[in-house]
Amino acid sequence: MLNYSYDEAVLRISESVNENDVEFNIVLLTDEPSLLEGLKRVQQEFDQDRVYTDVLFYHYPNHEYKVIVRKDYYVDFVLELMKQRLLQRVGWAEA
């Protein structure tokens, strides 16, 4: 499993594990254009691949997003959040 950190003044992320996937609730707390664009690029990255059920995005009012990630794509998703600068740090959890 990965540990990650982000700027809690601009972003809130929570996750819950289900049987075959992880549900992320992501809320953008500011109207910072770079955050919204970064999240759109994350979605585009997974929308353009050949696996249609790897990551599913649901948009809600007030910059809230629910993202369902298959467990086998969890690391890819978190690293893409980092690549798009939504996260500040990513590291492996101590066993």
Coordinates of N, CA and C in Angstrom, one line a residue:
M1 N 0.8 -1.2 0.0 CA 0.0 0.0 0.0 C 0.9 1.2 0.0
L2 N 0.4 2.3 -0.5 CA 1.1 3.6 -0.6 C 0.6 4.5 0.4
N3 N 1.5 5.3 0.9 CA 1.2 6.5 1.7 C 1.4 7.7 0.8
Y4 N 0.5 8.7 1.0 CA 0.7 9.9 0.2 C 0.2 11.1 1.0
S5 N 0.7 12.3 0.6 CA 0.3 13.5 1.3 C 0.0 14.6 0.2
Y6 N -0.8 15.5 0.7 CA -1.3 16.6 -0.2 C -1.5 17.8 0.6
D7 N -1.7 19.0 -0.1 CA -2.0 20.2 0.6 C -3.4 20.2 1.0
E8 N -3.7 20.1 2.3 CA -5.0 20.0 2.9 C -5.8 21.3 2.8
A9 N -5.1 22.4 2.5 CA -5.8 23.7 2.4 C -6.5 23.8 1.0
V10 N -6.1 23.0 0.1 CA -6.7 23.1 -1.3 C -7.4 21.8 -1.7
L11 N -7.2 20.7 -1.0 CA -7.7 19.4 -1.5 C -8.0 18.5 -0.3
R12 N -9.0 17.7 -0.5 CA -9.4 16.7 0.5 C -9.6 15.4 -0.2
I13 N -8.9 14.3 0.3 CA -9.0 13.0 -0.3 C -9.3 12.0 0.8
S14 N -10.3 11.2 0.5 CA -10.5 10.0 1.4 C -10.7 8.8 0.5
E15 N -10.5 7.7 1.1 CA -10.6 6.4 0.3 C -11.2 5.3 1.2
S16 N -11.9 4.5 0.5 CA -12.5 3.3 1.2 C -12.3 2.1 0.3
V17 N -12.0 1.0 0.9 CA -11.7 -0.2 0.1 C -13.0 -1.1 0.1
N18 N -13.3 -1.5 -1.1 CA -14.4 -2.4 -1.3 C -13.9 -3.8 -1.7
E19 N -14.7 -4.7 -2.1 CA -14.2 -6.0 -2.5 C -13.2 -6.0 -3.6
N20 N -13.4 -5.4 -4.7 CA -12.5 -5.4 -5.8 C -12.0 -4.1 -6.2
D21 N -12.3 -3.0 -5.5 CA -11.8 -1.7 -5.8 C -11.7 -0.8 -4.6
V22 N -11.1 0.4 -4.9 CA -11.0 1.4 -3.9 C -11.7 2.7 -4.4
E23 N -12.6 3.2 -3.5 CA -13.3 4.4 -3.8 C -12.6 5.6 -3.2
F24 N -12.3 6.6 -4.1 CA -11.7 7.8 -3.6 C -12.8 8.9 -3.7
N25 N -12.9 9.7 -2.6 CA -13.7 10.9 -2.6 C -12.7 12.0 -2.6
I26 N -12.8 12.8 -3.7 CA -11.8 14.0 -3.9 C -12.6 15.2 -3.9
V27 N -12.3 16.2 -3.1 CA -12.9 17.5 -3.1 C -11.9 18.6 -3.3
L28 N -12.1 19.4 -4.3 CA -11.2 20.6 -4.5 C -11.7 21.7 -3.7
L29 N -11.0 22.2 -2.8 CA -11.4 23.2 -1.8 C -11.3 24.6 -2.3
T30 N -10.6 24.8 -3.4 CA -10.4 26.1 -4.0 C -10.7 26.0 -5.5
D31 N -10.8 27.2 -6.1 CA -11.1 27.3 -7.6 C -9.8 27.4 -8.3
E32 N -8.7 26.9 -7.8 CA -7.4 26.9 -8.4 C -7.4 26.1 -9.7
P33 N -7.2 26.8 -10.9 CA -7.3 26.2 -12.2 C -6.4 25.0 -12.3
S34 N -5.2 25.1 -11.7 CA -4.2 24.0 -11.9 C -4.7 22.7 -11.3
L35 N -5.5 22.8 -10.2 CA -6.0 21.5 -9.6 C -7.1 20.9 -10.5
L36 N -8.0 21.7 -11.0 CA -9.0 21.2 -11.8 C -8.4 20.6 -13.1
E37 N -7.5 21.3 -13.7 CA -6.8 20.8 -14.9 C -6.0 19.5 -14.6
G38 N -5.4 19.4 -13.5 CA -4.7 18.2 -13.1 C -5.6 17.0 -13.0
L39 N -6.7 17.2 -12.3 CA -7.7 16.1 -12.2 C -8.2 15.7 -13.5
K40 N -8.5 16.7 -14.4 CA -9.0 16.4 -15.7 C -7.9 15.5 -16.5
R41 N -6.7 15.9 -16.4 CA -5.6 15.1 -17.0 C -5.5 13.7 -16.5
V42 N -5.7 13.5 -15.2 CA -5.8 12.2 -14.6 C -6.9 11.4 -15.2
Q43 N -8.1 12.0 -15.3 CA -9.2 11.3 -15.9 C -8.9 10.9 -17.4
Q44 N -8.4 11.9 -18.1 CA -8.0 11.6 -19.5 C -7.1 10.5 -19.7
E45 N -6.1 10.4 -18.8 CA -5.1 9.3 -18.9 C -5.8 8.0 -18.8
F46 N -6.7 7.8 -17.9 CA -7.4 6.5 -17.8 C -8.5 6.3 -18.8
D47 N -9.1 7.4 -19.3 CA -10.2 7.3 -20.3 C -9.6 6.9 -21.6
Q48 N -8.3 7.2 -21.9 CA -7.7 6.9 -23.2 C -7.1 5.5 -23.3
D49 N -7.0 4.8 -22.2 CA -6.4 3.5 -22.2 C -7.4 2.5 -22.7
R50 N -7.0 1.3 -22.9 CA -7.9 0.2 -23.4 C -8.7 -0.5 -22.4
V51 N -8.5 -0.2 -21.1 CA -9.3 -0.9 -20.1 C -10.3 0.1 -19.6
Y52 N -11.6 -0.2 -19.9 CA -12.7 0.7 -19.6 C -13.1 0.7 -18.2
T53 N -12.8 -0.3 -17.4 CA -13.2 -0.4 -16.1 C -12.1 -0.2 -15.0
D54 N -11.0 0.3 -15.5 CA -9.9 0.5 -14.5 C -10.1 1.6 -13.5
V55 N -10.6 2.7 -14.0 CA -10.8 3.9 -13.2 C -12.1 4.6 -13.7
L56 N -13.1 4.8 -12.9 CA -14.3 5.4 -13.2 C -14.5 6.7 -12.5
F57 N -14.8 7.8 -13.1 CA -14.9 9.1 -12.5 C -16.4 9.5 -12.5
Y58 N -16.8 10.1 -11.4 CA -18.2 10.6 -11.2 C -18.0 12.0 -10.7
H59 N -18.6 13.0 -11.4 CA -18.5 14.4 -11.0 C -19.8 14.8 -10.2
Y60 N -19.6 15.6 -9.2 CA -20.7 16.1 -8.4 C -20.5 17.6 -8.3
P61 N -21.6 18.3 -7.8 CA -21.4 19.8 -7.6 C -20.4 20.1 -6.6
N62 N -19.9 21.4 -6.7 CA -19.0 22.0 -5.7 C -17.6 21.3 -5.8
H63 N -17.2 20.9 -7.0 CA -15.8 20.3 -7.2 C -15.6 19.0 -6.4
E64 N -16.7 18.2 -6.3 CA -16.5 16.9 -5.6 C -16.5 15.8 -6.7
Y65 N -15.7 14.8 -6.4 CA -15.5 13.7 -7.4 C -15.4 12.4 -6.6
K66 N -16.1 11.4 -7.2 CA -16.0 10.1 -6.7 C -15.2 9.3 -7.8
V67 N -14.2 8.6 -7.4 CA -13.4 7.9 -8.3 C -13.3 6.4 -7.9
I68 N -13.8 5.5 -8.7 CA -13.7 4.1 -8.3 C -12.5 3.5 -9.1
V69 N -11.6 2.9 -8.4 CA -10.3 2.4 -9.0 C -10.2 0.9 -8.7
R70 N -10.1 0.1 -9.7 CA -9.9 -1.3 -9.5 C -8.6 -1.4 -8.7
K71 N -8.6 -2.4 -7.8 CA -7.4 -2.6 -6.9 C -6.1 -2.8 -7.7
D72 N -6.2 -3.4 -8.8 CA -4.9 -3.7 -9.6 C -4.5 -2.4 -10.3
Y73 N -5.2 -1.3 -10.2 CA -4.8 0.0 -10.8 C -4.6 1.1 -9.8
Y74 N -4.6 0.7 -8.5 CA -4.5 1.6 -7.4 C -3.1 2.4 -7.5
V75 N -2.0 1.7 -7.6 CA -0.7 2.3 -7.7 C -0.7 3.2 -8.9
D76 N -1.1 2.8 -10.0 CA -1.1 3.6 -11.2 C -1.9 4.9 -11.0
F77 N -3.1 4.8 -10.4 CA -3.9 6.0 -10.1 C -3.2 7.0 -9.2
V78 N -2.7 6.5 -8.1 CA -2.0 7.3 -7.1 C -0.8 8.0 -7.7
L79 N 0.0 7.3 -8.5 CA 1.2 7.9 -9.2 C 0.7 8.9 -10.2
E80 N -0.4 8.7 -10.9 CA -0.9 9.7 -11.8 C -1.3 11.0 -11.1
L81 N -1.9 10.8 -9.9 CA -2.2 12.0 -9.1 C -0.9 12.8 -8.8
M82 N 0.1 12.0 -8.5 CA 1.4 12.7 -8.2 C 2.0 13.3 -9.4
K83 N 1.9 12.6 -10.5 CA 2.4 13.2 -11.8 C 1.7 14.5 -12.2
Q84 N 0.5 14.6 -11.9 CA -0.3 15.8 -12.2 C -0.2 16.8 -11.1
R85 N 0.6 16.6 -10.1 CA 0.9 17.5 -9.0 C -0.3 17.8 -8.0
L86 N -1.2 16.8 -7.9 CA -2.2 16.9 -7.0 C -1.8 16.4 -5.6
L87 N -0.7 15.5 -5.6 CA -0.1 15.0 -4.4 C 1.3 15.7 -4.2
Q88 N 1.7 15.8 -3.0 CA 3.0 16.3 -2.7 C 4.1 15.3 -2.5
R89 N 3.6 14.1 -2.0 CA 4.6 13.0 -1.7 C 3.9 11.7 -1.8
V90 N 4.6 10.7 -2.3 CA 4.1 9.3 -2.3 C 5.2 8.4 -1.9
G91 N 4.9 7.4 -1.1 CA 5.9 6.5 -0.6 C 5.3 5.2 -0.2
W92 N 6.1 4.1 -0.2 CA 5.6 2.8 0.2 C 5.4 2.8 1.7
A93 N 4.3 2.2 2.2 CA 4.1 2.1 3.6 C 5.0 1.0 4.2
E94 N 5.4 1.2 5.4 CA 6.3 0.3 6.1 C 5.5 -1.0 6.4
A95 N 6.1 -2.1 6.2 CA 5.4 -3.4 6.5 C 5.5 -3.8 7.9

